[in-house]
Coordinates of C-alpha atoms in Angstrom, one line a residue:
M1 CA 0.0 0.0 0.0
S2 CA 1.4 3.4 -1.0
T3 CA 1.9 6.2 1.6
K4 CA -0.9 8.2 -0.1
T5 CA -3.3 5.3 0.0
S6 CA -2.4 4.6 3.6
A7 CA -3.0 8.2 4.6
K8 CA -6.4 8.1 3.0
A9 CA -7.3 4.8 4.7
V10 CA -6.3 6.3 8.1
R11 CA -8.4 9.5 7.5
E12 CA -11.5 7.3 6.8
L13 CA -11.1 5.6 10.2
L14 CA -10.8 8.8 12.2
P15 CA -13.8 10.4 14.0
S16 CA -14.9 14.0 13.5
Q17 CA -12.7 16.4 15.4
A18 CA -15.7 17.6 17.4
P19 CA -18.6 15.5 18.5
I20 CA -21.5 15.3 16.0
R21 CA -24.6 17.3 17.0
F22 CA -27.9 18.4 15.5
V23 CA -29.4 20.2 18.5
D24 CA -27.6 22.5 21.0
E25 CA -28.2 22.7 24.7
S26 CA -31.1 25.2 24.3
G27 CA -33.0 22.8 22.0
S28 CA -32.3 24.8 18.9
A29 CA -31.3 23.1 15.7
V30 CA -27.7 23.6 14.4
K31 CA -26.3 23.1 10.9
A32 CA -26.6 19.4 10.1
P33 CA -23.2 17.7 9.9
A34 CA -22.1 16.4 6.5
G35 CA -22.8 12.7 6.0
Y36 CA -25.6 12.3 8.6
A37 CA -29.3 12.7 8.2
V38 CA -32.0 13.8 10.6
P39 CA -33.9 10.6 11.7
P40 CA -37.5 10.2 10.6
D41 CA -40.1 12.3 12.6
D42 CA -42.0 9.2 13.9
L43 CA -38.7 7.8 15.3
L44 CA -38.0 11.0 17.1
R45 CA -41.4 11.1 18.6
A46 CA -41.0 7.5 19.7
A47 CA -37.6 8.4 21.2
Y48 CA -39.2 11.2 23.2
R49 CA -41.9 8.9 24.6
W50 CA -39.3 6.3 25.7
M51 CA -37.0 8.9 27.2
V52 CA -39.9 10.2 29.4
V53 CA -40.9 6.7 30.4
G54 CA -37.3 5.7 30.9
R55 CA -36.6 8.5 33.2
R56 CA -39.7 7.7 35.3
F57 CA -38.6 4.1 35.5
D58 CA -35.1 5.2 36.6
T59 CA -36.4 7.4 39.4
Q60 CA -38.8 4.6 40.5
A61 CA -36.0 2.0 40.5
T62 CA -33.8 4.4 42.6
A63 CA -36.7 4.8 45.1
L64 CA -37.0 1.0 45.3
T65 CA -33.4 0.7 46.6
K66 CA -34.3 3.1 49.5
Q67 CA -37.3 0.9 50.3
G68 CA -35.1 -2.2 50.4
R69 CA -36.7 -3.8 47.3
L70 CA -33.5 -3.6 45.3
A71 CA -30.1 -4.6 46.5
V72 CA -28.5 -1.9 44.3
Y73 CA -29.4 0.3 41.3
P74 CA -27.0 2.1 38.9
S75 CA -28.9 5.1 37.7
S76 CA -28.6 6.3 34.1
R77 CA -30.4 9.6 34.6
G78 CA -28.9 12.0 32.1
Q79 CA -27.9 9.2 29.7
E80 CA -31.4 8.5 28.3
A81 CA -30.6 9.8 24.8
C82 CA -27.9 7.1 24.6
Q83 CA -30.1 4.4 26.1
V84 CA -33.0 5.0 23.9
A85 CA -31.2 5.8 20.6
G86 CA -29.1 2.6 21.0
V87 CA -32.3 0.5 21.0
L88 CA -34.1 2.4 18.3
A89 CA -31.2 2.1 15.9
L90 CA -31.6 -1.7 16.0
R91 CA -34.0 -4.0 14.3
E92 CA -36.0 -6.6 16.2
H93 CA -33.7 -9.5 15.1
D94 CA -30.5 -7.6 16.1
W95 CA -28.8 -8.3 19.4
L96 CA -28.1 -6.0 22.3
F97 CA -25.3 -6.6 24.9
P98 CA -25.9 -4.2 27.8
T99 CA -24.0 -3.3 30.9
Y100 CA -25.4 -3.1 34.4
R101 CA -26.3 0.6 33.8
D102 CA -28.5 0.0 30.8
S103 CA -31.8 -0.9 32.4
V104 CA -33.6 2.0 30.6
A105 CA -32.4 0.6 27.3
L106 CA -33.9 -2.8 28.1
V107 CA -37.2 -1.2 29.0
A108 CA -37.2 0.7 25.7
R109 CA -36.5 -2.6 24.0
G110 CA -39.9 -3.8 25.3
L111 CA -38.7 -6.0 28.2
D112 CA -40.9 -6.4 31.3
P113 CA -39.5 -3.8 33.8
V114 CA -39.7 -6.3 36.7
E115 CA -37.7 -8.8 34.7
V116 CA -35.2 -6.1 33.9
L117 CA -34.7 -5.5 37.7
T118 CA -34.6 -9.2 38.7
L119 CA -30.8 -9.3 38.6
L120 CA -30.5 -6.1 40.8
R121 CA -33.2 -7.5 43.1
G122 CA -31.0 -10.6 43.7
D123 CA -33.7 -13.1 42.6
W124 CA -31.9 -14.5 39.5
H125 CA -28.9 -14.0 37.4
C126 CA -31.2 -12.7 34.6
G127 CA -34.9 -12.1 34.8
Y128 CA -35.6 -12.4 31.0
D129 CA -35.0 -14.9 28.3
P130 CA -31.9 -13.6 26.4
A131 CA -32.5 -15.8 23.3
A132 CA -36.2 -14.8 22.9
N133 CA -35.5 -11.1 23.4
R134 CA -32.1 -11.0 21.7
V135 CA -30.8 -9.2 24.7
A136 CA -27.8 -10.6 26.6
P137 CA -27.9 -10.6 30.4
Q138 CA -26.8 -7.3 31.9
C139 CA -23.1 -7.5 32.5
T140 CA -21.4 -6.3 35.7
P141 CA -17.8 -7.3 35.1
L142 CA -16.3 -4.5 33.0
A143 CA -16.0 -5.1 29.3
T144 CA -16.5 -8.9 29.3
Q145 CA -19.7 -8.4 27.3
V146 CA -17.9 -6.9 24.3
L147 CA -16.1 -10.2 23.7
H148 CA -19.4 -12.1 23.9
A149 CA -21.0 -9.5 21.6
T150 CA -18.2 -9.9 19.1
G151 CA -18.5 -13.7 19.2
M152 CA -22.3 -13.4 18.6
A153 CA -21.7 -11.0 15.7
E154 CA -19.2 -13.4 14.1
A155 CA -21.6 -16.3 14.5
L156 CA -24.3 -14.2 12.7
R157 CA -21.9 -13.5 9.9
R158 CA -20.9 -17.1 9.5
K159 CA -24.5 -18.2 9.4
G160 CA -25.2 -15.6 6.7
E161 CA -27.7 -13.7 8.7
D162 CA -28.0 -9.9 8.4
G163 CA -28.3 -9.3 12.1
V164 CA -26.1 -6.7 13.8
V165 CA -24.9 -6.7 17.4
M166 CA -24.6 -3.6 19.6
A167 CA -22.4 -3.7 22.6
F168 CA -22.9 -1.0 25.2
I169 CA -19.8 -0.1 27.2
G170 CA -18.8 2.6 29.7
D171 CA -15.7 4.7 29.5
G172 CA -14.0 2.7 32.2
G173 CA -14.6 -0.5 30.3
T174 CA -12.4 0.8 27.4
S175 CA -9.4 0.5 29.8
E176 CA -9.9 -3.3 30.0
G177 CA -8.0 -5.8 27.9
D178 CA -11.3 -7.4 26.8
F179 CA -12.2 -4.2 25.0
H180 CA -9.0 -4.2 22.9
E181 CA -9.2 -7.9 22.1
A182 CA -12.8 -7.5 21.0
L183 CA -12.0 -4.6 18.6
N184 CA -9.1 -6.5 17.2
F185 CA -11.0 -9.7 16.5
A186 CA -14.0 -7.9 15.1
A187 CA -11.9 -5.8 12.7
V188 CA -9.9 -8.8 11.4
F189 CA -13.0 -10.9 10.8
K190 CA -15.3 -8.0 9.8
A191 CA -17.8 -9.0 12.5
P192 CA -21.1 -6.9 12.3
V193 CA -20.8 -5.3 15.7
V194 CA -21.2 -1.7 16.9
F195 CA -19.2 -0.8 20.0
F196 CA -21.1 2.0 21.7
V197 CA -19.1 3.8 24.4
Q198 CA -21.2 5.9 26.8
N199 CA -18.5 8.2 28.1
N200 CA -20.2 9.6 31.3
K201 CA -16.8 11.0 32.5
Y202 CA -16.3 8.7 35.5
A203 CA -15.4 5.1 36.0
I204 CA -17.0 5.0 39.4
S205 CA -14.9 7.7 40.9
V206 CA -12.0 7.7 38.4
P207 CA -12.2 10.7 36.0
L208 CA -11.5 10.2 32.3
A209 CA -8.2 12.0 32.4
R210 CA -6.9 9.3 34.7
Q211 CA -8.0 6.6 32.2
S212 CA -6.8 7.7 28.8
A213 CA -4.6 10.3 27.2
A214 CA -6.3 9.9 23.8
P215 CA -8.0 13.1 22.5
A216 CA -11.2 11.1 22.6
L217 CA -12.0 7.5 23.2
A218 CA -13.3 7.2 19.6
Y219 CA -9.6 7.5 18.5
K220 CA -9.0 4.1 19.9
G221 CA -10.6 2.5 16.9
V222 CA -7.9 3.6 14.4
G223 CA -5.3 1.3 16.0
Y224 CA -7.4 -1.7 15.1
G225 CA -8.7 -0.6 11.7
V226 CA -12.1 0.1 13.1
P227 CA -13.8 3.3 11.8
A228 CA -15.2 5.5 14.6
E229 CA -17.2 8.5 15.4
Q230 CA -17.8 10.7 18.4
V231 CA -21.2 12.3 19.1
D232 CA -22.9 14.6 21.6
G233 CA -24.4 12.0 23.8
N234 CA -27.1 14.4 25.2
D235 CA -28.4 15.2 21.7
L236 CA -30.8 12.4 20.9
V237 CA -31.1 13.4 17.3
A238 CA -27.4 13.2 16.8
V239 CA -26.9 9.9 18.7
L240 CA -29.7 8.2 16.8
S241 CA -28.4 9.5 13.5
V242 CA -24.8 8.3 14.1
L243 CA -25.8 5.0 15.6
S244 CA -28.2 4.3 12.7
A245 CA -25.3 4.9 10.3
A246 CA -23.0 2.7 12.3
V247 CA -25.5 -0.1 12.4
E248 CA -26.0 0.0 8.6
H249 CA -22.2 0.1 8.1
A250 CA -22.0 -3.2 10.1
R251 CA -25.1 -4.7 8.4
S252 CA -23.7 -4.1 4.9
G253 CA -20.7 -6.3 5.5
Q254 CA -18.2 -3.5 6.1
G255 CA -17.3 -4.8 9.6
P256 CA -17.4 -3.2 13.1
F257 CA -17.8 0.5 14.0
L258 CA -17.0 2.4 17.2
V259 CA -19.1 5.2 18.5
E260 CA -18.3 7.3 21.5
A261 CA -21.1 9.4 23.1
H262 CA -20.1 12.3 25.3
T263 CA -22.7 12.3 28.1
Y264 CA -22.9 12.6 31.9
R265 CA -24.1 10.5 34.8
M266 CA -26.1 13.0 36.8
D267 CA -26.6 10.7 39.8
A268 CA -24.1 8.7 41.8
H269 CA -22.5 5.5 40.4
T270 CA -25.0 3.5 42.4
N271 CA -27.1 4.2 45.5
A272 CA -24.1 3.0 47.5
D273 CA -21.8 5.7 46.1
D274 CA -21.1 9.2 47.4
A275 CA -20.4 11.2 44.3
T276 CA -19.6 14.4 46.3
R277 CA -16.3 12.8 47.2
Y278 CA -15.0 13.1 43.6
R279 CA -17.0 15.8 41.8
D280 CA -18.5 19.2 42.8
D281 CA -22.0 20.6 42.5
D282 CA -21.0 23.2 39.9
E283 CA -20.0 20.4 37.5
V284 CA -23.3 18.6 38.0
R285 CA -25.2 21.9 37.4
R286 CA -23.3 22.6 34.2
W287 CA -24.2 19.2 32.8
S288 CA -27.8 19.5 34.0
A289 CA -28.1 22.4 31.6
A290 CA -27.5 20.0 28.8
D291 CA -30.1 17.5 30.1
P292 CA -31.1 15.4 27.0
L293 CA -34.8 15.2 27.8
P294 CA -35.9 18.9 27.9
R295 CA -33.4 19.5 25.1
L296 CA -35.3 17.0 22.8
E297 CA -38.7 18.3 24.0
T298 CA -37.8 21.9 23.0
Y299 CA -36.5 20.8 19.6
L300 CA -39.6 18.7 18.8
R301 CA -42.0 21.5 19.9
G302 CA -40.1 23.9 17.8
R303 CA -40.6 21.7 14.8
G304 CA -44.3 21.2 15.6
L305 CA -43.7 17.5 16.3
L306 CA -44.8 17.5 19.9
T307 CA -48.0 18.9 21.5
D308 CA -49.0 19.4 25.1
E309 CA -51.2 16.3 24.7
D310 CA -48.3 14.2 23.4
A311 CA -46.1 15.3 26.4
E312 CA -48.9 14.5 28.9
S313 CA -49.5 11.2 27.3
A314 CA -45.9 10.2 27.7
R315 CA -45.9 11.3 31.3
T316 CA -49.1 9.4 32.0
R317 CA -47.5 6.3 30.5
G318 CA -44.5 6.7 32.7
E319 CA -46.6 7.1 35.8
S320 CA -48.6 4.0 34.9
L321 CA -45.4 2.0 34.4
A322 CA -44.0 3.2 37.8
A323 CA -47.2 2.3 39.6
D324 CA -47.2 -1.2 38.1
L325 CA -43.5 -1.6 38.9
R326 CA -44.1 -0.5 42.6
A327 CA -47.0 -2.9 43.0
R328 CA -45.2 -5.9 41.6
M329 CA -41.8 -5.2 43.2
N330 CA -43.4 -4.8 46.6
A331 CA -44.7 -8.4 46.5
D332 CA -42.4 -10.8 48.2
T333 CA -41.0 -13.7 46.2
E334 CA -40.8 -17.3 47.3
P335 CA -37.3 -18.4 46.2
D336 CA -36.7 -22.1 45.3
L337 CA -33.3 -22.7 46.8
L338 CA -32.7 -25.7 44.5
E339 CA -32.7 -23.3 41.6
I340 CA -29.1 -22.5 42.3
F341 CA -28.2 -25.7 40.5
D342 CA -30.2 -24.9 37.4
H343 CA -28.4 -23.6 34.2
V344 CA -24.9 -24.3 35.6
Y345 CA -24.3 -26.9 32.9
A346 CA -26.5 -27.9 30.0
E347 CA -26.2 -31.4 31.3
P348 CA -25.7 -31.5 35.1
T349 CA -22.6 -33.3 36.3
P350 CA -22.8 -36.2 38.7
Q351 CA -21.2 -34.0 41.4
L352 CA -23.8 -31.3 40.8
L353 CA -26.6 -33.7 41.1
E354 CA -25.2 -35.1 44.3
Q355 CA -24.9 -31.6 45.8
R356 CA -28.5 -30.9 44.8
E357 CA -29.7 -34.0 46.6
Q358 CA -27.7 -33.1 49.7
L359 CA -29.3 -29.7 49.8
R360 CA -32.8 -31.2 49.2
A361 CA -32.3 -33.6 52.1
E362 CA -31.2 -30.7 54.4
L363 CA -34.2 -28.6 53.5
N364 CA -36.6 -31.5 54.0
A365 CA -35.0 -32.2 57.4
Q366 CA -35.6 -28.6 58.4
E367 CA -39.2 -28.8 57.5
S368 CA -39.9 -32.0 59.4

């Protein structure tokens, strides 16, 4: 490859120097970036509805932790544009590989909110059927899901299916070796996977500057031959446009794509975290001014795509979901202790069967 050709190839991999955006913090449209299209109106309206519902779900889940109904809950308040756009960019037969912070995305995907929270409640490893929903279990260990996502994408490619896999990952996850191995494998084999980094500025309490010296995390793609883009993660219009383009890139056989969304986690890492120890109130207030929900609402109203009735309908839907979630989460479950042996192996080993019978005998003895 000549030096001139090589330079062109590198330029095609690099993200824009500034994050892509369509709507500024005030909700006003800005000049559309070259190469990206405004998503269809009906998709933008659907995104608004899911963002409203998602935020209400998030605040209700946070309240459930204070009531002792959830062991822990990682809020994604402020990241709804990323959560919802990531789901709406996919088709029904595509796969989603979420992290522990992506509960709103799962609700927007159409999963039962109670099943979404089953893991965080401590009832089961996963409350929904991953194969039926094409949504992998929420992943707590950092970045391990991106390897699984890449493997699934390669399986789809080898089977000749046109499915795409989207792997959600946080900024802290990009520091893990699994992230680099996944990008390298996906690029070499042209696996149809989109790596979606939600850069919310903190890996628990570690700021981005202590994680990477790259000008943006999107630049990490070039080292593996993976094209990348960075986007204003609080601009739903931009995130949906960029992710839709990335998904079609992967679906068309061109291989993986890396997208970094610049967003912000408004609440603490989880309900067990004290965020005041590593960030100040002024920083939170500055980012609150870029809240993705009122930003999108203002934009849609300005274009005549949202009425007072539409907004009220979305809020009513959110309240209905929250009420149903409260009622069902407040009902105590009756755990079957023998279930801990289920799904360990496809075919239980003799040792596992023996341990199961030992536990059964102990439980029967306690009841007699």
